[in-house]
């Protein structure tokens, strides 16, 4: 079970930086950020910079894959795994 | 080069010469040398003139000797010499050397079909007094603009929309669906314009108004062979020879002018090729012009200088310094009359001013080659997306995505898997607009900022479905590259490249752009060239590179395409933020205009001001919001109560 504070922080970051307004912020944890046009082809770099700074983790190129980063849930899950490692 | 305007009203209505002068007056930048008007029962024609061909004899509006047909004409007919000769042989007597008179005679002989004979860039209004018929016509590719509206018991037209707003009772009113289209495609889908009830005459169309009815029809549009025919029977050697001779002729007839033409030189293949041919054909050294940027990401000064040296041109470079884009942006919006998602038109606006200062009035450009010969990255991108999509489990194929945009460092810092997911996010390869979906999706991200009221006005309207519904009947039978080319040639090209980045910004300084690659003979010929000779593997414009073989330095011929770009969002944030930006993005101003959500815009501006380089989506959003606010300010709605008698009830809304 992913801790809810982590989920909330990630959701908050996506909301503030990609959705910009309150009525858009009802975001499902498993909604694809690419498919829904929320994150564009370069937007993922913003997510990476945020995660590296906030959670003091280092993200390898090979980890920049949709399986790790393409939804709020996947991001939280990925951060949890990185921190546990 | 010129501007035209005028009206058709009931015969018994009084003539309005003062209105004609005002309409011509607001587009005077297009033709600062002289203004002329003609009025007769039911008709008024106005003309603002820049003298390029037959400086002495080309006064307009012009009529046939018997006064039966009148014309107000903007543009150039490049084959006027040949047309005049053949008309002379048929007994026609000319009073001038001008191309304008050629159209009058052609109309007299062929009626509205006269357009089929013209090779040129034109927009004209022609009045046939014998039948009481007004004809408006526009060139095939949409180089010259023409707008009209039917209101106040008349039909009013002009080269620019601002001329129409001189008519009492015709006022600027934003069209919500046009805004939705602009925030998807970068331009409104013709005939729609950003203003309610103001229409654009689409490229390759004519309008005929007589006896109380108005008909608009298409006389020419790009067309391609069926896919199974597209690759057949062509020999590369002979295609190359024919292409070279057509291109040379297209340049040759575009050098016709009383004063020498110059050329734009971007440093890329297309403009270099045009300059090379023009330099060879010009008796005097060719003057070439280019923009340079301080930021290495956009600058092409090196290749520009290499070409200029190799061709021995008299080269002039204009440095677009940081801060220039922000400073000039409001002027550019007034000229282009529509919101912009990119700032590309701004440096070209400055460059046209520079050309004018150097005494050149007409300029050759390489625009059009990317559409006609498949040079844009979007064509490669679509090909690659289909290629990857056919083997979704391949780990190697997505590696190719990193070769697509070598000049976008941020994009290339991502893994192939991520790029693959981004580009595959539109999984329907049978969608007719498959090729353009990633671009449309990123642009449409900017719609997040629309106000609730604007979103409600747009409702369930889908710009993408609208576009799908306009495609020609045989579109589905064309090769997929040709389908993508058609979308560019009929969409972005006239809607943005030739307009916001072309006619509007050059005519702002009375400079006429000439486009050899858009000669319709060349466009028709290129449509029959097999797709594999245009986009060969992932090498764009292959056949054009072959033609360039003996004309250009090798380093230019083989240089990968670097699309013309200018600093976008970054031009408006940080130290160089112009004063008007904060004002137009303030909560009060945003609320008053009612088009964007102030809180969301505030968050975006805050994010971009925090220092990190903006993403493509955020950059377009900021540019789009700011330009829309500027556009709204430059073309204000009339205040409530001022126009109670307004025929369209604008005041009530």
XYZ file of C-alpha atoms in Angstrom:
738
model
C 0.000 0.000 0.000
C 1.520 3.309 -1.083
C 1.504 5.884 1.638
C -1.136 8.501 1.121
C 1.107 11.469 1.850
C 3.364 10.516 -1.042
C 0.390 10.146 -3.356
C -0.947 13.477 -2.242
C 2.355 15.260 -2.846
C 2.712 13.817 -6.329
C -0.887 14.628 -7.169
C -0.377 18.142 -5.889
C 2.697 18.607 -8.036
C 0.919 17.406 -11.185
C -2.079 19.589 -10.377
C -0.037 22.733 -9.785
C 2.282 22.315 -12.720
C 0.247 20.598 -15.412
C -3.424 21.192 -14.676
C -3.256 24.718 -13.307
C -6.818 24.950 -11.984
C -8.992 23.468 -9.306
C -11.776 22.055 -11.442
C -9.281 20.034 -13.466
C -7.660 18.484 -10.470
C -9.923 15.488 -10.003
C -7.217 13.231 -11.360
C -7.456 9.445 -11.127
C -4.348 7.821 -9.707
C -4.116 5.455 -12.652
C -4.980 7.930 -15.419
C -2.299 8.029 -18.130
C -0.680 11.452 -18.199
C 0.431 11.054 -21.814
C -2.820 9.749 -23.246
C -4.830 12.485 -21.612
C -2.463 15.162 -22.931
C -1.584 16.357 -19.422
C 2.134 15.837 -19.929
C 3.750 16.564 -23.280
C 6.896 15.058 -24.734
C 9.171 17.218 -22.622
C 6.989 17.510 -19.541
C 8.373 14.316 -18.080
C 11.665 16.122 -17.458
C 9.837 18.429 -15.084
C 8.498 15.407 -13.206
C 11.973 13.897 -12.985
C 13.531 17.112 -11.690
C 10.807 17.376 -9.056
C 11.225 13.782 -7.875
C 15.005 14.003 -7.719
C 14.902 17.180 -5.666
C 12.000 16.318 -3.379
C 12.907 12.724 -2.607
C 16.679 12.899 -3.024
C 16.691 10.040 -5.446
C 18.627 9.706 -8.659
C 16.742 8.542 -11.731
C 18.682 6.634 -14.372
C 17.874 7.070 -18.069
C 16.745 3.480 -18.234
C 14.124 4.200 -15.589
C 12.486 6.991 -17.586
C 9.771 4.724 -18.877
C 5.996 5.041 -18.849
C 5.754 2.059 -16.456
C 7.387 4.229 -13.796
C 6.119 7.696 -14.618
C 2.908 7.751 -16.599
C 0.347 8.149 -13.806
C 0.183 9.555 -10.303
C -0.034 6.033 -8.908
C 2.921 4.741 -10.909
C 5.070 7.691 -9.903
C 4.292 7.224 -6.200
C 4.874 3.516 -6.481
C 8.175 4.067 -8.257
C 9.398 6.585 -5.666
C 8.496 4.183 -2.874
C 10.505 1.406 -4.525
C 13.485 3.718 -5.097
C 13.514 4.840 -1.496
C 13.239 1.302 -0.230
C 16.173 0.193 -2.358
C 2.094 45.099 -54.014
C -1.131 46.432 -52.774
C -4.210 46.306 -50.680
C -7.773 46.193 -51.924
C -11.133 46.953 -50.359
C -14.654 47.764 -51.401
C -18.335 47.027 -51.251
C -21.345 45.913 -53.241
C -24.621 47.524 -52.153
C -28.120 47.967 -53.642
C -27.972 50.100 -56.816
C -30.156 52.804 -55.329
C -27.967 53.222 -52.230
C -25.725 56.313 -52.209
C -22.043 55.861 -53.030
C -19.648 55.985 -50.079
C -16.325 57.390 -51.330
C -15.308 58.505 -47.837
C -15.777 54.961 -46.544
C -13.641 53.602 -49.396
C -10.871 56.041 -48.488
C -11.037 54.974 -44.855
C -10.960 51.280 -45.785
C -7.923 51.815 -48.013
C -6.394 54.107 -45.400
C -6.182 51.450 -42.652
C -4.343 49.065 -44.978
C -2.131 51.758 -46.436
C 1.027 49.949 -45.227
C 0.304 47.438 -48.020
C 0.469 50.096 -50.684
C 1.895 53.408 -49.560
C 2.579 54.836 -53.040
C -0.966 55.781 -54.102
C -4.659 55.341 -53.232
C -7.424 55.088 -55.812
C -11.181 54.590 -55.676
C -13.962 53.928 -58.153
C -17.657 54.195 -57.438
C -20.684 53.457 -59.609
C -24.271 52.498 -58.724
C -24.081 49.406 -56.533
C -20.297 49.161 -56.328
C -17.286 50.743 -54.700
C -13.673 49.674 -55.265
C -10.629 50.947 -53.402
C -6.963 50.335 -53.928
C -3.787 51.127 -52.005
C -0.802 50.726 -54.261
C 2.837 49.814 -54.015
C 4.377 50.088 -57.461
C 6.435 47.076 -58.498
C 5.516 46.342 -62.121
C 4.800 49.181 -64.588
C 5.277 51.956 -62.066
C 3.870 54.521 -64.501
C 0.937 52.740 -66.121
C -0.558 50.607 -63.387
C -2.995 52.992 -61.680
C -5.953 51.267 -60.021
C -8.852 50.617 -59.888
C -8.437 49.989 -63.612
C -11.028 49.364 -66.313
C -11.307 48.113 -69.859
C -11.289 50.976 -72.388
C -15.098 51.003 -72.565
C -15.484 51.084 -68.774
C -17.501 47.864 -68.749
C -15.210 45.916 -66.411
C -13.339 47.332 -63.403
C -10.757 45.707 -61.191
C -8.971 46.323 -57.918
C -6.094 43.893 -57.771
C -3.529 42.851 -55.165
C -0.609 40.654 -56.124
C 1.398 39.681 -59.139
C 0.630 37.665 -62.267
C 4.040 36.252 -63.035
C 3.155 34.959 -66.507
C 1.652 38.286 -67.581
C 4.230 38.706 -70.338
C 3.220 35.452 -72.042
C -0.480 36.087 -71.436
C -0.309 39.574 -72.911
C 1.453 38.257 -75.993
C -1.152 35.615 -76.629
C -3.985 38.111 -76.012
C -2.379 40.540 -78.460
C -2.297 37.862 -81.087
C -6.036 37.549 -80.586
C -6.480 41.234 -81.339
C -6.515 42.698 -77.851
C -5.122 46.207 -77.478
C -3.288 47.110 -74.276
C -2.963 50.543 -72.726
C -0.297 49.626 -70.134
C 2.432 47.120 -69.369
C 0.725 46.109 -66.140
C -0.429 42.633 -65.208
C -3.690 44.157 -63.955
C -4.839 44.934 -67.471
C -4.111 41.347 -68.491
C -6.704 40.092 -65.992
C -9.306 42.509 -67.367
C -8.842 41.185 -70.899
C -8.795 37.576 -69.757
C -12.044 38.110 -67.889
C -13.559 39.756 -70.935
C -12.760 36.666 -72.989
C -13.201 33.825 -70.496
C -15.363 35.200 -67.714
C -14.628 33.880 -64.191
C -12.577 31.021 -65.711
C -9.896 33.642 -66.353
C -8.268 32.459 -63.103
C -7.273 29.177 -64.764
C -4.834 31.098 -66.979
C -3.119 32.987 -64.187
C 0.183 31.909 -62.698
C 0.573 34.158 -59.737
C -0.281 35.276 -56.250
C -3.423 37.343 -56.292
C -6.537 38.585 -54.628
C -8.831 40.755 -56.696
C -12.263 42.288 -56.867
C -13.666 42.610 -60.355
C -16.866 44.438 -61.242
C -18.662 43.488 -64.419
C -20.898 46.494 -64.989
C -22.689 44.821 -67.909
C -24.111 42.026 -65.751
C -23.945 43.763 -62.406
C -21.661 41.028 -61.125
C -18.945 41.200 -58.493
C -16.203 38.596 -58.652
C -13.737 38.084 -55.810
C -10.909 35.616 -56.392
C -7.867 34.404 -54.580
C -4.729 32.551 -55.750
C -4.488 28.773 -55.548
C -2.199 28.413 -52.519
C -3.422 31.393 -50.521
C -0.470 33.769 -50.724
C -2.625 36.904 -50.858
C -5.415 37.382 -48.325
C -9.036 38.390 -48.896
C -11.833 38.745 -46.350
C -15.471 39.639 -46.677
C -18.699 39.910 -44.803
C -22.318 40.273 -45.756
C -23.871 42.759 -43.386
C -25.757 46.036 -43.318
C -27.455 45.186 -46.663
C -24.186 44.934 -48.493
C -21.145 42.826 -49.175
C -17.909 44.342 -47.910
C -14.422 43.036 -48.623
C -10.805 43.865 -47.958
C -7.242 42.522 -47.980
C -7.227 42.745 -44.202
C -10.045 42.438 -41.715
C -9.362 45.851 -40.215
C -10.675 47.437 -43.419
C -14.081 45.850 -42.735
C -14.229 47.344 -39.260
C -14.273 50.785 -40.896
C -17.843 50.028 -42.011
C -20.310 51.453 -39.472
C -22.137 48.519 -37.882
C -19.409 45.929 -38.492
C -17.546 45.365 -35.241
C -14.984 42.924 -33.870
C -16.555 40.078 -31.942
C -14.438 37.042 -31.000
C -15.656 33.744 -32.446
C -15.382 31.013 -29.766
C -15.105 28.175 -32.294
C -12.304 29.992 -34.099
C -10.447 30.307 -30.797
C -10.907 26.582 -30.229
C -9.456 25.947 -33.703
C -6.517 28.302 -33.177
C -5.740 26.584 -29.874
C -5.671 23.264 -31.740
C -4.208 23.978 -35.180
C -2.556 27.437 -34.718
C -5.057 28.966 -37.187
C -8.810 29.041 -37.811
C -10.221 26.733 -40.486
C -11.107 28.909 -43.484
C -13.561 30.430 -44.206
C -13.855 30.997 -40.461
C -11.792 33.858 -39.033
C -11.217 34.772 -35.386
C -14.038 37.308 -35.756
C -17.705 36.334 -35.821
C -19.393 36.815 -39.220
C -16.162 37.856 -40.960
C -15.185 35.265 -43.553
C -11.996 34.518 -45.415
C -12.234 33.658 -49.093
C -10.300 30.349 -48.971
C -7.289 29.761 -51.248
C -8.237 28.595 -54.745
C -11.782 29.931 -54.334
C -13.850 32.590 -56.006
C -16.991 34.416 -54.986
C -19.593 35.575 -57.480
C -22.316 37.986 -56.367
C -25.069 38.999 -58.748
C -28.831 39.320 -58.799
C -29.040 39.192 -55.019
C -27.230 35.872 -54.582
C -23.682 35.128 -53.504
C -21.947 31.897 -54.494
C -18.511 30.756 -53.375
C -16.772 27.864 -55.074
C -13.399 26.180 -55.288
C -11.648 26.367 -58.680
C -8.409 24.618 -57.673
C -7.059 22.532 -54.804
C -4.072 20.235 -54.260
C -4.758 16.680 -55.355
C -2.778 13.449 -55.386
C -2.904 10.164 -57.288
C -4.341 7.034 -55.683
C -1.811 5.255 -53.457
C -1.265 2.319 -55.809
C -0.569 4.728 -58.689
C 1.654 7.047 -56.668
C 4.946 5.192 -57.049
C 4.643 3.960 -60.590
C 6.742 4.505 -63.652
C 8.867 7.412 -62.530
C 12.565 7.486 -63.274
C 14.533 9.544 -60.769
C 16.828 11.029 -63.380
C 14.030 12.407 -65.495
C 12.031 13.587 -62.465
C 15.107 15.498 -61.358
C 15.598 17.108 -64.771
C 11.990 18.189 -65.083
C 11.941 19.483 -61.520
C 15.063 21.512 -62.101
C 13.705 23.111 -65.225
C 10.323 23.888 -63.626
C 11.956 25.372 -60.552
C 14.261 27.517 -62.652
C 11.316 28.825 -64.627
C 9.339 29.459 -61.431
C 12.219 31.614 -60.169
C 12.731 33.273 -63.549
C 9.208 34.599 -63.860
C 9.254 35.674 -60.203
C 12.217 37.932 -60.838
C 10.047 40.096 -63.090
C 9.791 43.555 -61.574
C 10.830 47.111 -62.334
C 13.182 47.097 -59.334
C 15.520 44.172 -58.561
C 14.101 41.482 -56.244
C 15.972 40.284 -53.174
C 15.876 36.884 -51.477
C 15.543 35.557 -47.952
C 18.333 33.253 -46.907
C 17.642 31.066 -43.871
C 20.708 28.891 -44.249
C 18.631 25.842 -45.131
C 18.253 23.964 -48.379
C 15.137 25.670 -49.761
C 16.063 29.326 -49.587
C 19.651 28.505 -50.598
C 18.403 26.746 -53.706
C 16.146 29.656 -54.644
C 18.953 32.140 -54.010
C 21.376 30.086 -56.100
C 19.019 30.057 -59.083
C 18.108 33.723 -58.639
C 21.770 34.761 -58.337
C 22.483 33.008 -61.616
C 19.559 34.680 -63.393
C 20.053 38.193 -61.991
C 22.118 40.658 -63.993
C 23.179 42.458 -60.785
C 24.412 40.896 -57.513
C 21.461 39.409 -55.634
C 20.676 41.049 -52.307
C 20.018 38.418 -49.638
C 18.598 38.907 -46.163
C 18.522 36.826 -43.007
C 17.744 36.933 -39.283
C 20.279 35.906 -36.662
C 19.639 35.127 -32.998
C 21.850 35.438 -29.940
C 20.649 32.062 -28.687
C 22.560 29.265 -30.444
C 19.474 27.024 -30.275
C 17.788 29.183 -32.937
C 20.695 30.841 -34.743
C 21.772 29.853 -38.270
C 24.225 32.661 -39.000
C 27.026 30.226 -39.885
C 25.262 28.380 -42.708
C 23.753 31.660 -43.955
C 27.183 33.176 -44.390
C 28.519 30.039 -46.106
C 25.754 30.223 -48.713
C 26.091 33.968 -49.183
C 29.837 33.589 -49.742
C 29.431 30.641 -52.080
C 26.843 32.457 -54.191
C 28.566 35.841 -53.994
C 25.418 37.630 -52.835
C 25.208 41.074 -51.286
C 24.194 39.744 -47.876
C 22.444 41.599 -45.056
C 21.882 40.010 -41.645
C 19.536 41.425 -39.036
C 20.262 40.458 -35.454
C 17.112 39.743 -33.463
C 18.323 40.666 -29.982
C 16.805 39.397 -26.753
C 13.875 41.646 -25.925
C 12.999 42.391 -29.563
C 10.327 39.733 -29.728
C 8.552 41.033 -26.661
C 8.875 44.602 -27.885
C 7.468 43.972 -31.375
C 4.817 41.392 -30.458
C 1.918 43.886 -30.015
C 2.561 45.427 -33.467
C 2.679 42.002 -35.030
C -0.676 41.018 -33.487
C -2.257 44.166 -34.923
C -1.020 43.161 -38.368
C -1.812 39.446 -38.256
C -5.240 40.048 -36.666
C -5.295 36.705 -34.894
C -3.926 35.068 -31.750
C -0.577 33.306 -32.248
C 0.718 30.209 -30.480
C 4.258 30.884 -31.640
C 6.421 33.974 -32.032
C 7.920 32.989 -35.407
C 6.225 35.885 -37.246
C 7.994 38.498 -35.111
C 11.585 38.223 -36.432
C 10.200 38.079 -39.977
C 8.278 41.285 -39.283
C 11.535 42.932 -38.232
C 13.354 41.478 -41.230
C 10.802 42.904 -43.676
C 11.440 46.324 -42.171
C 15.143 45.801 -42.729
C 14.530 44.817 -46.362
C 12.489 47.965 -46.874
C 15.291 50.105 -45.450
C 17.594 48.557 -48.030
C 15.383 49.690 -50.884
C 14.102 46.273 -51.924
C 10.335 45.846 -52.505
C 9.953 42.211 -53.549
C 11.663 39.238 -51.986
C 11.962 35.587 -53.044
C 11.540 33.016 -50.289
C 11.908 29.260 -49.952
C 8.602 28.771 -48.146
C 6.440 25.999 -49.515
C 9.202 23.488 -50.220
C 8.592 21.683 -46.930
C 4.928 21.200 -47.763
C 5.366 20.382 -51.448
C 8.450 18.137 -51.124
C 7.778 16.695 -47.652
C 10.460 18.444 -45.642
C 8.756 18.879 -42.313
C 9.633 16.681 -39.365
C 5.964 15.882 -38.931
C 6.142 13.710 -42.073
C 9.093 11.741 -40.713
C 7.473 11.539 -37.324
C 4.290 10.038 -38.784
C 6.265 7.538 -40.844
C 8.231 6.489 -37.779
C 5.124 6.234 -35.590
C 3.581 3.862 -38.116
C 6.841 1.917 -38.321
C 7.081 1.528 -34.549
C 3.380 0.797 -34.287
C 3.673 -2.213 -36.574
C 6.034 -3.942 -34.109
C 4.931 -2.631 -30.713
C 7.220 -5.011 -28.823
C 10.400 -4.060 -30.665
C 12.952 -2.420 -28.405
C 15.081 -1.195 -31.286
C 12.523 0.663 -33.376
C 11.781 3.338 -30.732
C 15.489 4.246 -30.747
C 14.777 5.991 -34.040
C 12.645 8.588 -32.259
C 15.850 10.119 -30.960
C 16.866 10.865 -34.540
C 13.737 12.896 -35.206
C 14.479 16.102 -33.375
C 18.256 16.428 -32.934
C 17.829 20.174 -32.348
C 15.502 19.697 -29.346
C 17.820 18.776 -26.471
C 15.024 18.406 -23.932
C 13.265 15.863 -26.079
C 16.387 13.817 -26.531
C 17.104 13.508 -22.856
C 14.258 11.040 -22.668
C 14.316 7.302 -23.057
C 13.138 5.706 -26.301
C 10.410 3.958 -24.331
C 9.046 7.246 -23.107
C 9.194 8.855 -26.539
C 7.501 5.809 -27.921
C 4.674 6.117 -25.416
C 4.281 9.789 -26.246
C 4.195 9.325 -30.003
C 2.013 6.232 -29.817
C -0.600 7.910 -27.648
C -2.829 8.204 -30.709
C -3.220 4.571 -31.581
C -5.537 4.749 -34.618
C -3.419 4.542 -37.780
C -6.568 4.688 -39.930
C -7.482 8.133 -38.601
C -7.177 10.523 -41.577
C -5.412 13.064 -39.357
C -3.124 10.456 -37.721
C 0.006 12.295 -38.893
C -0.910 15.476 -37.064
C -2.353 14.119 -33.842
C 0.712 14.630 -31.591
C 1.031 18.242 -32.708
C -2.678 18.947 -32.267
C -2.685 17.238 -28.861
C 0.199 19.303 -27.502
C -1.264 22.540 -28.840
C -4.737 21.769 -27.489
C -3.187 21.481 -24.020
C -3.347 25.271 -23.994
C -7.164 25.063 -23.925
C -6.892 24.185 -20.221
C -6.735 27.917 -19.651
C -9.988 28.846 -21.393
C -12.487 30.528 -19.092
C -15.600 28.630 -18.093
C -17.672 31.023 -20.230
C -15.542 30.439 -23.333
C -15.572 26.662 -22.786
C -19.347 26.774 -22.440
C -19.640 28.690 -25.714
C -17.495 26.087 -27.445
C -19.580 23.317 -25.897
C -19.192 19.885 -27.448
C -17.690 21.236 -30.674
C -14.681 19.205 -31.850
C -12.169 20.990 -34.051
C -10.634 17.629 -35.003
C -13.964 16.235 -36.212
C -14.580 19.465 -38.071
C -11.267 19.034 -39.896
C -11.944 15.350 -40.638
C -15.278 16.329 -42.145
C -13.706 18.735 -44.647
C -11.334 16.315 -46.358
C -11.850 15.658 -50.066
C -13.740 12.544 -51.149
C -10.680 10.786 -52.591
C -8.417 11.611 -49.602
C -8.691 8.079 -48.203
C -7.254 6.622 -51.403
C -4.031 8.707 -51.283
C -0.673 7.538 -49.980
C -0.282 8.337 -46.262
C 2.542 10.799 -46.968
C 0.339 12.622 -49.459
C -2.486 12.741 -46.930
C -0.154 14.403 -44.436
C 1.129 16.765 -47.139
C -2.426 17.742 -48.037
C -3.150 18.606 -44.399
C -0.091 20.873 -44.321
C -0.643 22.419 -47.754
C -4.236 23.354 -47.086
C -3.906 23.968 -43.353
C -0.827 25.415 -41.734
C 0.562 26.781 -45.012
C -2.203 29.253 -45.877
C -3.503 29.590 -42.311
C -0.222 30.486 -40.658
C 2.956 30.286 -42.771
C 1.737 32.399 -45.697
C -0.428 34.597 -43.532
C 0.957 35.331 -40.060
C 4.524 34.493 -41.050
C 4.127 35.691 -44.656
C 1.848 38.303 -46.179
C 0.903 40.084 -42.979
C 4.338 40.684 -41.560
C 5.989 41.535 -44.877
C 3.129 43.726 -46.113
C 3.285 45.552 -42.796
C 6.358 47.121 -44.408
C 5.084 47.036 -47.987
C 7.340 44.089 -48.855
C 6.043 41.501 -51.284
C 7.047 37.858 -50.726
C 7.394 35.651 -53.817
C 7.282 31.866 -53.516
C 8.781 29.865 -56.406
C 8.022 26.543 -54.696
C 4.332 27.424 -54.734
C 4.173 27.909 -58.493
C 1.128 25.723 -59.231
C 2.926 23.943 -62.071
C 5.520 22.830 -59.554
C 2.911 21.879 -56.945
C 1.014 19.777 -59.485
C 4.213 18.166 -60.706
C 5.425 17.392 -57.162
C 2.113 15.726 -56.317
C 2.905 13.089 -58.941
C 6.461 12.435 -57.698
C 6.558 9.067 -55.873
C 6.497 9.453 -52.065
C 9.786 7.553 -51.808
C 11.569 10.264 -53.831
C 10.310 12.953 -51.476
C 10.800 11.243 -48.096
C 13.444 8.610 -48.778
C 13.829 6.525 -45.635
C 14.054 9.295 -43.092
C 15.801 11.698 -45.459
C 13.459 14.565 -46.276
C 13.187 16.371 -49.640
C 15.428 13.795 -51.292
C 14.652 14.812 -54.868
C 15.201 18.474 -54.092
C 18.612 17.656 -52.604
C 19.442 15.897 -55.868
C 18.554 19.046 -57.798
C 20.666 21.088 -55.387
C 23.599 18.788 -56.146
C 25.545 21.043 -58.460
C 24.184 24.384 -57.256
C 25.076 24.462 -53.565
C 28.054 23.780 -51.281
C 27.923 20.178 -50.081
C 27.634 21.231 -46.444
C 24.382 23.046 -47.202
C 22.945 20.429 -49.508
C 23.384 17.653 -46.958
C 22.519 19.674 -43.903
C 19.650 18.125 -41.947
C 16.598 20.292 -41.740
C 16.598 22.866 -38.985
C 13.098 24.282 -38.830
C 12.799 28.019 -38.475
C 11.988 28.782 -34.849
C 12.186 31.789 -32.572
C 12.251 32.050 -28.770
C 8.616 31.625 -27.662
C 7.482 31.696 -24.048
C 10.939 32.680 -22.880
C 10.555 36.004 -24.709
C 7.924 37.099 -22.208
C 9.355 36.050 -18.864
C 12.303 36.887 -16.699
C 14.265 40.092 -17.062
C 12.961 40.841 -20.519
C 9.277 40.779 -19.516
C 7.710 43.713 -21.351
C 5.506 45.960 -19.204
C 2.329 45.063 -21.106
C 2.665 41.379 -20.185
C 1.879 41.857 -16.489
C -0.936 44.216 -17.348
C -2.588 41.899 -19.861
C -2.151 38.851 -17.632
C -3.439 40.609 -14.522
C -6.557 39.212 -12.940
C -8.620 42.308 -13.734
C -7.693 42.461 -17.432
C -8.190 38.726 -17.889
C -11.563 38.883 -16.179
C -12.655 41.819 -18.295
C -11.781 40.034 -21.547
C -13.472 36.911 -20.204
C -11.541 34.444 -22.353
C -9.153 32.839 -19.831
C -9.247 31.668 -16.244
C -7.229 34.231 -14.239
C -6.150 31.834 -11.481
C -4.872 29.238 -13.942
C -2.999 31.863 -15.958
C -1.499 33.137 -12.703
C -0.205 29.670 -11.859
C 1.269 29.241 -15.334
C 3.009 32.597 -15.198
C 4.315 31.760 -11.735
C 5.639 28.408 -12.903
C 7.384 29.903 -15.935
C 8.809 32.783 -13.905
C 10.413 30.340 -11.494
C 13.307 29.934 -13.862
C 13.186 26.564 -15.577
C 12.976 26.532 -19.372
C 9.324 26.199 -20.394
C 8.055 23.010 -22.036
C 6.577 23.193 -25.544
C 3.058 23.059 -24.169
C 3.543 25.738 -21.519
C 5.376 27.951 -23.964
C 2.572 27.756 -26.507
C -0.006 28.330 -23.811
C 1.683 31.505 -22.588
C 2.206 32.821 -26.111
C -1.388 31.950 -27.013
C -2.904 33.588 -23.947
C -0.817 36.705 -24.292
C -1.463 37.087 -28.005
C -5.189 36.552 -27.510
C -5.219 39.260 -24.853
C -3.321 41.593 -27.182
C -5.641 40.730 -30.058
C -8.641 41.428 -27.865
C -7.151 44.760 -26.881
C -6.273 45.775 -30.463
C -9.716 44.890 -31.771
C -12.041 45.945 -28.971
C -15.711 45.158 -28.960
C -17.828 48.313 -29.061
C -18.966 49.447 -25.620
C -22.471 48.405 -24.588
C -25.144 50.844 -25.688
C -23.060 52.390 -28.434
C -24.641 50.365 -31.146
C -28.253 49.716 -30.249
C -29.076 49.595 -33.947
C -26.459 46.932 -34.585
C -27.743 44.544 -37.254
C -26.281 41.467 -35.605
C -27.336 42.292 -32.095
C -23.810 42.291 -30.722
C -24.744 44.789 -28.051
C -27.220 42.364 -26.572
C -24.654 39.690 -25.837
